[in-house]
Tab-separated table of C-alpha atoms in Angstrom:
chain	number	residue	atom	x	y	z
M	209	MET	CA	-12.971	-14.668	22.280
M	210	ALA	CA	-12.693	-10.863	22.437
M	211	ASN	CA	-13.724	-8.786	19.454
M	212	LEU	CA	-12.471	-5.531	17.972
M	213	LYS	CA	-14.276	-2.413	19.240
M	214	LYS	CA	-17.565	-2.356	17.313
M	215	ASP	CA	-19.027	0.904	15.894
M	216	ASN	CA	-15.907	2.767	17.026
M	217	LEU	CA	-14.974	4.532	13.796
M	218	SER	CA	-16.773	7.129	11.694
M	219	ILE	CA	-16.401	7.702	7.952
M	220	ILE	CA	-13.506	10.097	8.711
M	221	GLU	CA	-11.418	7.493	10.554
M	222	THR	CA	-12.257	4.869	7.929
M	223	ILE	CA	-11.028	7.066	5.090
M	224	ALA	CA	-8.013	7.958	7.210
M	225	LEU	CA	-6.570	4.434	7.200
M	226	SER	CA	-6.744	4.105	3.411
M	227	VAL	CA	-5.239	7.554	2.886
M	228	ALA	CA	-2.535	6.897	5.484
M	229	ILE	CA	-1.347	3.668	3.861
M	230	ILE	CA	-1.584	5.126	0.365
M	231	ALA	CA	0.482	8.022	1.802
M	232	PRO	CA	0.194	10.376	-1.186
M	233	THR	CA	2.926	12.673	0.120
M	234	ALA	CA	5.433	9.860	0.586
M	235	ALA	CA	4.553	8.528	-2.866
M	236	MET	CA	5.056	11.887	-4.553
M	237	SER	CA	8.247	12.540	-2.599
M	238	VAL	CA	10.232	9.861	-4.417
M	239	ASN	CA	8.222	7.687	-6.836
M	240	VAL	CA	8.141	10.145	-9.745
M	241	SER	CA	11.931	10.438	-9.815
M	242	LEU	CA	12.284	6.641	-9.582
M	243	MET	CA	9.839	6.222	-12.474
M	244	ALA	CA	11.748	8.761	-14.556
M	245	GLU	CA	14.796	6.465	-14.534
M	246	THR	CA	13.012	3.970	-16.793
M	247	ALA	CA	9.993	5.792	-18.268
M	248	SER	CA	11.461	9.293	-18.816
M	249	PHE	CA	8.710	11.947	-18.833
M	250	SER	CA	5.751	9.515	-18.853
M	251	ALA	CA	5.046	9.227	-15.109
M	252	PRO	CA	1.699	11.099	-15.347
M	253	LEU	CA	0.548	8.763	-18.142
M	254	ILE	CA	1.483	5.735	-16.032
M	255	PHE	CA	-0.382	7.152	-13.043
M	256	PHE	CA	-3.455	7.736	-15.198
M	257	ILE	CA	-3.446	4.152	-16.499
M	258	SER	CA	-2.767	2.763	-13.018
M	259	MET	CA	-5.647	4.770	-11.553
M	260	ILE	CA	-7.980	3.172	-14.096
M	261	VAL	CA	-6.665	-0.332	-13.330
M	262	VAL	CA	-6.896	0.190	-9.569
M	263	GLY	CA	-10.392	1.572	-10.147
M	264	LEU	CA	-11.309	-1.701	-11.884
M	265	VAL	CA	-9.964	-3.684	-8.922
M	266	SER	CA	-11.741	-1.403	-6.455
M	267	TYR	CA	-15.070	-2.282	-8.089
M	268	SER	CA	-14.779	-5.880	-6.851
M	269	VAL	CA	-13.549	-4.795	-3.418
M	270	ILE	CA	-16.409	-2.309	-3.039
M	271	LYS	CA	-18.980	-4.920	-4.094
M	272	PHE	CA	-17.598	-7.408	-1.573
M	273	ASN	CA	-17.850	-4.799	1.192
M	274	HIS	CA	-21.588	-4.585	0.550
M	275	TYR	CA	-21.780	-8.225	1.686
M	276	PHE	CA	-19.044	-8.721	4.279
M	277	SER	CA	-17.766	-6.515	7.100
M	278	SER	CA	-14.605	-8.165	8.364
M	279	ALA	CA	-11.126	-7.277	9.573
M	280	GLY	CA	-9.867	-9.869	7.106
M	281	SER	CA	-10.350	-7.588	4.078
M	282	LEU	CA	-9.329	-9.323	0.809
M	283	TYR	CA	-8.541	-12.518	2.720
M	284	THR	CA	-12.159	-12.847	3.877
M	285	PHE	CA	-13.629	-11.881	0.496
M	286	THR	CA	-11.606	-14.470	-1.420
M	287	GLN	CA	-12.186	-17.116	1.244
M	288	LYS	CA	-15.965	-16.674	0.891
M	289	ALA	CA	-15.748	-16.882	-2.900
M	290	LEU	CA	-12.982	-19.413	-3.628
M	291	GLY	CA	-12.621	-21.362	-0.394
M	292	ASN	CA	-10.073	-21.574	2.391
M	293	ARG	CA	-7.009	-22.343	0.272
M	294	PHE	CA	-7.255	-19.330	-2.032
M	295	GLY	CA	-8.497	-17.196	0.846
M	296	PHE	CA	-5.380	-18.011	2.823
M	297	LEU	CA	-3.076	-17.344	-0.145
M	298	THR	CA	-4.759	-13.981	-0.751
M	299	GLY	CA	-4.372	-12.993	2.893
M	300	TRP	CA	-0.825	-14.359	2.921
M	301	ALA	CA	0.137	-12.220	-0.106
M	302	LEU	CA	-1.634	-9.196	1.389
M	303	LEU	CA	0.251	-9.714	4.640
M	304	LEU	CA	3.575	-9.684	2.776
M	305	ALA	CA	2.543	-6.459	1.050
M	306	TYR	CA	1.729	-4.730	4.344
M	307	ILE	CA	4.937	-5.973	5.995
M	308	MET	CA	7.061	-4.776	3.081
M	309	LEU	CA	5.266	-1.438	2.915
M	310	ALA	CA	5.642	-0.946	6.675
M	311	ALA	CA	9.357	-1.709	6.411
M	312	GLY	CA	9.885	0.326	3.245
M	313	CYS	CA	8.047	3.406	4.475
M	314	CYS	CA	9.892	3.272	7.782
M	315	ALA	CA	13.204	3.161	5.876
M	316	GLU	CA	12.012	6.098	3.773
M	317	LEU	CA	10.993	7.868	6.976
M	318	GLY	CA	14.509	7.390	8.360
M	319	ALA	CA	16.048	8.673	5.122
M	320	PHE	CA	13.854	11.769	4.915
M	321	PHE	CA	14.232	12.662	8.585
M	322	SER	CA	17.994	12.136	8.380
M	323	LYS	CA	18.170	14.599	5.483
M	324	PHE	CA	15.908	16.977	7.423
M	325	LEU	CA	18.290	16.894	10.392
M	326	ASN	CA	21.233	17.474	8.065
M	327	TYR	CA	19.934	20.980	7.378
M	328	PHE	CA	20.561	21.716	11.064
M	329	GLY	CA	24.019	20.127	11.119
M	330	ILE	CA	22.870	16.901	12.816
M	331	GLN	CA	24.251	13.710	11.261
M	332	ILE	CA	22.323	10.520	12.066
M	333	GLY	CA	21.941	7.508	9.774
M	334	TRP	CA	18.522	6.455	8.523
M	335	PHE	CA	18.420	3.080	10.285
M	336	PRO	CA	18.831	4.320	13.904
M	337	LEU	CA	16.095	6.860	13.230
M	338	ALA	CA	13.831	4.177	11.737
M	339	ALA	CA	14.384	2.029	14.825
M	340	ILE	CA	13.396	4.897	17.101
M	341	PHE	CA	10.280	5.681	15.075
M	342	SER	CA	9.329	1.987	15.168
M	343	ILE	CA	8.766	2.347	18.903
M	344	GLY	CA	6.312	5.168	18.214
M	345	ILE	CA	4.568	3.035	15.589
M	346	ILE	CA	4.014	0.263	18.130
M	347	PHE	CA	2.766	2.723	20.750
M	348	LEU	CA	0.280	4.494	18.474
M	349	GLY	CA	-0.768	1.253	16.769
M	350	ILE	CA	-1.830	-0.229	20.091
M	351	MET	CA	-3.791	2.878	21.041
M	352	ASP	CA	-7.502	3.215	20.231
M	353	ALA	CA	-7.954	3.012	16.447
M	354	LYS	CA	-9.948	6.262	16.545
M	355	LEU	CA	-6.895	8.124	17.854
M	356	SER	CA	-4.318	6.528	15.553
M	357	THR	CA	-6.406	7.009	12.389
M	358	ARG	CA	-7.087	10.669	13.179
M	359	ILE	CA	-3.386	11.299	13.784
M	360	MET	CA	-2.603	9.654	10.440
M	361	LEU	CA	-5.198	11.745	8.605
M	362	THR	CA	-3.969	14.990	10.181
M	363	LEU	CA	-0.346	14.305	9.257
M	364	GLU	CA	-1.238	13.342	5.697
M	365	GLY	CA	-3.691	16.205	5.224
M	366	LEU	CA	-1.050	18.797	6.130
M	367	SER	CA	1.467	17.234	3.751
M	368	ILE	CA	-0.977	17.053	0.838
M	369	PHE	CA	-1.895	20.706	1.308
M	370	LEU	CA	1.760	21.752	1.028
M	371	ILE	CA	2.284	19.690	-2.146
M	372	LEU	CA	-0.835	21.217	-3.689
M	373	ILE	CA	0.583	24.688	-3.042
M	374	LEU	CA	3.875	23.697	-4.715
M	375	SER	CA	2.071	22.108	-7.676
M	376	VAL	CA	-0.090	25.180	-8.317
M	377	VAL	CA	2.939	27.488	-8.134
M	378	ILE	CA	4.851	25.315	-10.633
M	379	LEU	CA	1.912	25.149	-13.032
M	380	PHE	CA	1.456	28.929	-12.882
M	381	LYS	CA	5.139	29.813	-13.315
M	382	VAL	CA	5.891	27.254	-16.043
M	383	GLY	CA	2.598	27.960	-17.796
M	384	SER	CA	3.194	31.711	-17.847
M	385	THR	CA	6.755	31.389	-19.190
M	386	LYS	CA	7.212	28.240	-21.288
M	387	GLY	CA	3.602	27.107	-21.594
M	388	LEU	CA	2.156	23.785	-20.471
M	389	SER	CA	2.794	20.625	-22.507
M	390	SER	CA	0.935	17.338	-23.053
M	391	MET	CA	4.232	15.436	-23.374
M	392	PRO	CA	3.997	13.825	-19.871
M	393	PHE	CA	0.776	12.109	-20.996
M	394	LYS	CA	2.452	10.507	-24.028
M	395	THR	CA	4.566	7.336	-24.275
M	396	ASN	CA	7.680	9.320	-25.251
M	397	GLY	CA	9.205	6.354	-27.044
M	398	ASN	CA	8.657	3.928	-24.149
M	399	SER	CA	7.415	0.430	-25.001
M	400	PHE	CA	4.277	-0.989	-23.392
M	401	SER	CA	6.528	-3.427	-21.529
M	402	THR	CA	8.551	-0.549	-20.070
M	403	LEU	CA	5.425	1.334	-19.066
M	404	ALA	CA	3.992	-1.826	-17.467
M	405	SER	CA	7.129	-2.691	-15.508
M	406	THR	CA	7.456	0.907	-14.314
M	407	SER	CA	3.788	0.915	-13.320
M	408	VAL	CA	4.701	-1.205	-10.275
M	409	LEU	CA	5.834	2.043	-8.675
M	410	ALA	CA	2.481	3.607	-9.558
M	411	PHE	CA	0.628	0.627	-8.060
M	412	LEU	CA	2.838	1.071	-5.017
M	413	SER	CA	1.433	4.589	-4.735
M	414	PHE	CA	-2.102	3.160	-4.547
M	415	ILE	CA	-1.345	0.282	-2.154
M	416	GLY	CA	-3.668	0.595	0.800
M	417	PHE	CA	-6.830	1.752	-0.959
M	418	GLU	CA	-8.398	-1.562	0.134
M	419	SER	CA	-7.191	-1.243	3.742
M	420	ALA	CA	-10.423	0.427	4.890
M	421	SER	CA	-11.936	-3.054	4.481
M	422	SER	CA	-9.830	-4.224	7.438
M	423	LEU	CA	-11.869	-1.858	9.651
M	424	GLY	CA	-15.106	-3.641	8.796
M	425	GLU	CA	-15.622	-4.826	12.388
M	426	GLU	CA	-14.855	-1.403	13.895
M	427	THR	CA	-16.672	1.028	11.566
M	428	ARG	CA	-20.165	2.361	12.048
M	429	ASN	CA	-22.396	1.434	9.103
M	430	PRO	CA	-19.495	-0.374	7.352
M	431	LYS	CA	-21.474	-1.415	4.257
M	432	LYS	CA	-21.989	2.260	3.457
M	433	PHE	CA	-18.869	3.963	4.829
M	434	ILE	CA	-16.189	1.512	3.661
M	435	PRO	CA	-17.184	1.526	-0.047
M	436	LEU	CA	-17.261	5.333	0.128
M	437	ALA	CA	-13.819	5.388	1.748
M	438	ILE	CA	-12.361	3.055	-0.888
M	439	GLY	CA	-13.805	4.971	-3.833
M	440	SER	CA	-12.583	8.276	-2.399
M	441	ALA	CA	-9.113	6.880	-1.726
M	442	VAL	CA	-8.686	5.657	-5.304
M	443	PHE	CA	-10.017	8.528	-7.383
M	444	VAL	CA	-9.328	11.582	-5.213
M	445	THR	CA	-5.784	10.357	-4.590
M	446	GLY	CA	-5.432	9.471	-8.277
M	447	ILE	CA	-6.286	13.021	-9.330
M	448	PHE	CA	-3.782	14.334	-6.788
M	449	TYR	CA	-1.116	12.053	-8.303
M	450	LEU	CA	-1.843	13.327	-11.809
M	451	LEU	CA	-1.488	16.933	-10.684
M	452	SER	CA	1.646	16.372	-8.594
M	453	SER	CA	3.483	14.081	-11.033
M	454	TYR	CA	2.728	16.424	-13.951
M	455	SER	CA	3.960	19.471	-12.044
M	456	GLN	CA	7.172	17.636	-11.065
M	457	VAL	CA	7.949	16.560	-14.623
M	458	ILE	CA	7.378	20.000	-16.162
M	459	GLY	CA	8.970	21.666	-13.131
M	460	PHE	CA	12.324	20.024	-13.803
M	461	GLY	CA	11.951	20.603	-17.542
M	462	LEU	CA	10.956	18.598	-20.605
M	463	ASP	CA	14.474	18.225	-22.010
M	464	ALA	CA	17.500	16.019	-21.420
M	465	LYS	CA	18.809	18.288	-18.666
M	466	GLY	CA	15.463	18.285	-16.869
M	467	LEU	CA	15.120	14.501	-17.154
M	468	LYS	CA	18.592	13.975	-15.713
M	469	ALA	CA	17.827	16.318	-12.823
M	470	LEU	CA	14.505	14.597	-12.077
M	471	SER	CA	15.786	11.014	-12.297
M	472	SER	CA	18.848	11.771	-10.152
M	473	SER	CA	17.022	13.775	-7.477
M	474	SER	CA	16.591	11.999	-4.144
M	475	LEU	CA	14.363	14.835	-2.898
M	476	PRO	CA	12.452	16.107	-5.953
M	477	LEU	CA	9.814	18.021	-3.992
M	478	THR	CA	12.444	19.754	-1.892
M	479	ASP	CA	14.508	20.616	-4.974
M	480	LEU	CA	11.436	22.007	-6.744
M	481	SER	CA	10.411	23.971	-3.652
M	482	THR	CA	13.850	25.581	-3.543
M	483	LYS	CA	13.605	26.421	-7.257
M	484	TYR	CA	10.041	27.748	-7.353
M	485	ILE	CA	9.215	28.930	-3.806
M	486	SER	CA	11.978	28.926	-1.192
M	487	ARG	CA	14.501	26.703	0.541
M	488	THR	CA	12.574	27.037	3.814
M	489	PHE	CA	9.389	25.746	2.178
M	490	GLY	CA	11.399	22.802	0.816
M	491	ILE	CA	12.747	21.946	4.249
M	492	PHE	CA	9.259	22.116	5.754
M	493	LEU	CA	7.933	19.925	2.930
M	494	LEU	CA	10.694	17.396	3.652
M	495	PHE	CA	9.583	17.295	7.285
M	496	SER	CA	5.960	16.793	6.252
M	497	ALA	CA	7.044	13.979	3.907
M	498	SER	CA	8.661	12.315	6.920
M	499	LEU	CA	5.341	12.531	8.748
M	500	SER	CA	3.593	10.981	5.732
M	501	CYS	CA	6.031	8.051	5.767
M	502	PHE	CA	5.359	7.592	9.461
M	503	SER	CA	1.597	7.477	8.932
M	504	CYS	CA	2.047	5.039	6.022
M	505	SER	CA	4.153	2.676	8.094
M	506	LEU	CA	1.741	2.962	11.024
M	507	GLY	CA	-1.268	2.336	8.791
M	508	SER	CA	0.383	-0.697	7.164
M	509	VAL	CA	1.136	-2.195	10.569
M	510	CYS	CA	-2.450	-1.592	11.731
M	511	ALA	CA	-3.975	-3.146	8.591
M	512	GLY	CA	-1.572	-6.108	8.618
M	513	SER	CA	-2.276	-6.838	12.273
M	514	ARG	CA	-5.982	-7.091	11.484
M	515	ILE	CA	-5.289	-9.619	8.716
M	516	LEU	CA	-3.371	-11.696	11.278
M	517	PHE	CA	-6.245	-11.212	13.741
M	518	SER	CA	-8.789	-12.595	11.257
M	519	MET	CA	-6.604	-15.560	10.296
M	520	SER	CA	-6.096	-16.313	13.957
M	521	LYS	CA	-9.832	-16.109	14.721
M	522	ASP	CA	-10.451	-18.554	11.858
M	523	GLY	CA	-8.002	-20.989	13.451
M	524	ILE	CA	-5.504	-20.763	10.578
M	525	LEU	CA	-2.745	-19.111	12.626
M	526	THR	CA	-1.859	-19.241	16.327
M	527	LYS	CA	-4.581	-17.975	18.670
M	528	LYS	CA	-2.080	-15.582	20.236
M	529	LEU	CA	-2.502	-13.287	17.247
M	530	SER	CA	-6.184	-12.776	18.087
M	531	ILE	CA	-5.463	-11.561	21.630
M	532	LEU	CA	-6.634	-7.960	22.002
M	533	HIS	CA	-5.300	-5.210	24.234
M	534	LYS	CA	-7.378	-5.129	27.422
M	535	LYS	CA	-7.926	-1.373	27.326
M	536	HIS	CA	-7.897	-0.426	23.629
M	537	ASN	CA	-9.244	-3.620	22.007
M	538	THR	CA	-6.522	-3.556	19.353
M	539	PRO	CA	-4.612	-6.638	18.055
M	540	TYR	CA	-1.397	-5.618	19.788
M	541	VAL	CA	0.435	-8.931	19.339
M	542	GLY	CA	0.187	-8.620	15.552
M	543	ILE	CA	1.182	-4.948	15.714
M	544	ILE	CA	4.344	-5.753	17.665
M	545	LEU	CA	5.167	-8.760	15.475
M	546	ILE	CA	4.828	-6.901	12.154
M	547	THR	CA	6.852	-3.943	13.431
M	548	ILE	CA	9.674	-6.242	14.593
M	549	VAL	CA	9.717	-8.150	11.289
M	550	ALA	CA	9.767	-4.834	9.403
M	551	LEU	CA	12.684	-3.661	11.525
M	552	VAL	CA	14.615	-6.876	10.804
M	553	LEU	CA	14.106	-6.321	7.062
M	554	GLN	CA	15.442	-2.793	7.414
M	555	ALA	CA	18.433	-4.076	9.383
M	556	ILE	CA	19.277	-6.442	6.518
M	557	LEU	CA	19.455	-3.406	4.204
M	558	PHE	CA	21.050	-0.972	6.666
M	559	ASN	CA	24.143	-0.545	4.451
M	560	LYS	CA	21.943	0.688	1.595
M	561	ASP	CA	20.599	4.205	1.248
M	562	GLY	CA	17.200	4.525	2.936
M	563	ILE	CA	15.465	5.476	-0.332
M	564	GLU	CA	17.054	2.480	-2.057
M	565	ALA	CA	15.896	0.216	0.769
M	566	PHE	CA	12.397	1.651	0.366
M	567	ASN	CA	12.480	0.955	-3.375
M	568	TYR	CA	13.477	-2.695	-2.848
M	569	LEU	CA	10.977	-3.439	-0.082
M	570	ALA	CA	8.065	-1.521	-1.538
M	571	THR	CA	8.498	-3.064	-5.000
M	572	ILE	CA	8.243	-6.550	-3.471
M	573	GLY	CA	5.151	-5.380	-1.594
M	574	SER	CA	3.614	-4.048	-4.809
M	575	LEU	CA	4.073	-7.367	-6.611
M	576	ALA	CA	2.588	-9.214	-3.633
M	577	ILE	CA	-0.514	-7.052	-3.485
M	578	ILE	CA	-1.050	-7.408	-7.235
M	579	VAL	CA	-1.343	-11.164	-6.597
M	580	SER	CA	-3.963	-10.416	-3.909
M	581	TYR	CA	-5.870	-8.198	-6.326
M	582	ILE	CA	-5.880	-10.946	-8.978
M	583	PHE	CA	-7.242	-13.562	-6.553
M	584	THR	CA	-9.867	-11.091	-5.314
M	585	SER	CA	-10.980	-10.267	-8.857
M	586	ILE	CA	-11.301	-13.971	-9.691
M	587	GLY	CA	-13.258	-14.412	-6.484
M	588	ALA	CA	-15.592	-11.591	-7.465
M	589	ILE	CA	-16.546	-13.326	-10.722
M	590	VAL	CA	-17.211	-16.617	-8.919
M	591	PHE	CA	-19.073	-15.037	-6.004
M	592	PHE	CA	-21.414	-12.853	-8.043
M	593	LYS	CA	-22.173	-15.725	-10.390
M	594	ARG	CA	-23.127	-17.788	-7.341
M	595	THR	CA	-25.328	-15.004	-5.958
M	596	LYS	CA	-27.017	-14.518	-9.360
M	597	GLU	CA	-25.740	-10.946	-9.596
M	598	ILE	CA	-23.901	-11.445	-12.835
M	599	ASN	CA	-24.222	-8.456	-15.125
M	600	ASN	CA	-21.940	-6.760	-17.599
M	601	LEU	CA	-20.065	-4.748	-14.964
M	602	SER	CA	-19.672	-7.707	-12.600
M	603	ILE	CA	-17.968	-9.659	-15.381
M	604	VAL	CA	-16.145	-7.024	-17.420
M	605	MET	CA	-14.579	-5.057	-14.550
M	606	PRO	CA	-12.870	-8.026	-12.813
M	607	ILE	CA	-11.790	-9.593	-16.137
M	608	LEU	CA	-10.172	-6.371	-17.315
M	609	SER	CA	-8.368	-5.967	-13.989
M	610	ILE	CA	-7.114	-9.583	-14.091
M	611	ILE	CA	-5.769	-9.244	-17.653
M	612	THR	CA	-4.024	-5.961	-16.875
M	613	LEU	CA	-2.518	-7.133	-13.596
M	614	LEU	CA	-1.240	-10.357	-15.160
M	615	TYR	CA	0.486	-8.305	-17.842
M	616	VAL	CA	2.120	-6.102	-15.190
M	617	LEU	CA	3.447	-9.217	-13.431
M	618	TYR	CA	4.708	-10.603	-16.753
M	619	ALA	CA	6.459	-7.312	-17.571
M	620	ASN	CA	8.372	-7.576	-14.301
M	621	ILE	CA	9.695	-11.001	-15.275
M	622	TYR	CA	10.387	-10.511	-18.984
M	623	PRO	CA	12.393	-8.813	-20.373
M	624	ILE	CA	14.553	-9.779	-17.399
M	625	PRO	CA	15.256	-6.622	-15.365
M	626	ALA	CA	18.602	-5.806	-13.775
M	627	PHE	CA	19.667	-7.251	-10.424
M	628	PRO	CA	18.249	-7.154	-7.772
M	629	THR	CA	14.885	-6.251	-9.338
M	630	ASN	CA	14.953	-9.515	-11.295
M	631	ILE	CA	14.674	-11.593	-8.108
M	632	PHE	CA	11.749	-9.678	-6.555
M	633	PRO	CA	8.998	-11.667	-8.353
M	634	TYR	CA	10.608	-14.908	-7.178
M	635	ILE	CA	10.695	-13.675	-3.586
M	636	VAL	CA	6.926	-13.213	-3.821
M	637	LEU	CA	6.584	-16.651	-5.450
M	638	ALA	CA	8.643	-18.245	-2.673
M	639	TRP	CA	6.415	-16.546	-0.085
M	640	LEU	CA	3.289	-17.911	-1.789
M	641	ILE	CA	4.770	-21.433	-1.921
M	642	LEU	CA	5.618	-21.180	1.784
M	643	GLY	CA	2.037	-20.074	2.466
M	644	PHE	CA	0.663	-22.974	0.428
M	645	ILE	CA	2.784	-25.461	2.400
M	646	ILE	CA	1.744	-23.934	5.730
M	647	ASN	CA	-1.929	-23.973	4.746
M	648	GLU	CA	-1.794	-27.595	3.559
M	649	LYS	CA	-0.062	-28.688	6.746
M	650	LEU	CA	-2.530	-26.860	8.976
M	651	THR	CA	-5.449	-28.262	6.966
M	652	ARG	CA	-4.196	-31.829	7.444
M	653	ILE	CA	-3.739	-31.220	11.175
M	654	ALA	CA	-7.279	-29.840	11.439
M	655	LYS	CA	-8.723	-32.806	9.532
M	656	GLY	CA	-6.816	-35.181	11.796
M	657	ILE	CA	-8.284	-33.555	14.881
M	658	VAL	CA	-11.810	-33.816	13.434
M	659	LEU	CA	-11.296	-37.489	12.588
M	660	ASP	CA	-9.988	-38.204	16.098
M	661	ILE	CA	-13.008	-36.510	17.643
M	662	SER	CA	-15.350	-38.419	15.330
M	663	SER	CA	-13.779	-41.779	16.152
M	664	GLU	CA	-13.939	-41.050	19.888
M	665	SER	CA	-17.632	-40.140	19.629
M	666	VAL	CA	-18.330	-43.422	17.790
M	667	HIS	CA	-16.648	-45.433	20.534
């Protein structure tokens, strides 16, 4: 069986995949305004708490990467610690997260690029644009991973630089006139349940930090580079989120009028650019946000295809998913499959606004990846106990992450949120039940084959 291209990626390309899927620009282009609808001015506080929680989860992921270098990422780690059943469920949940993120970011891409074209008098709906960009995602996903990751990093790096410029300008202008306030880092009357349920959007902004693990078979010196890539993705991006979310909140204003403007803005960065710099800068920032969404969708497809590749190599899924491209050694079957499924999901929501479609799909993906993080954290406790590496950090860090993540899941079930958000946790549950049934069926088939072989050898 063919393998992924070994020692193909440097530390730069490895970091690139995590940063691309996290897509800081895409996250800051819409998530703060969505969070303001339920948590008012407290988005920076939620990002700060979420960064700490994701940091706790990243501890287990980083530790696992010191032991295993596999395209399977969290699927492989949990499988080694908790066995095939929980390994499959972790990979299954992670796969749903990547599919939903690929679909959601592509919908967001269509929405942003549609609005960008509107400035030039061109009217095209978000879904046709998303369908066109999906072709490019397939093409670049199949190409050598070195090329695709560098393209993703370049696109995201440009976008982040522009947002940093905007953030600094806002901080300077607001600070020199009204003065800076600590209000965005307070609860502002929000309950812990509200902050927790809203934090799903913050977790969404960090989804992908673990994706560098899926390059374990393609990265040079993976046990050194991948932990470095993961740590950088979490904390450097987290600091960027704190700066950007804070500047957005104070940029719109810390009063009822400012909150209404922020929560109702579909393009907060563009609106702020027009207010504090220029309309042209806002249009250019909108274009760069489109590029960020493209890199996020591309990165999600690439990471998801490698999960499918690992499951296929392990004999859990059809062997066709482990077929590699003859020239580029990339899992092209999985890339095409995930992109098509993502496009179908977008088609189902084509009558919705592209940003709304993104919110639906990405929220489901966030809940799914939280399940993966919980299984991985449990696996970390079991694995490091087995390897006699139990110490205070090895116990405390995973336990704290499990408790926090369970509370976030609970807060998204009760109090019961409005439709359709109330059904999202049950979509994830249905997916996990389907995965459990598939795994049990495949396990019985595999056992039957082994028994048949054994009986034939006896005779």
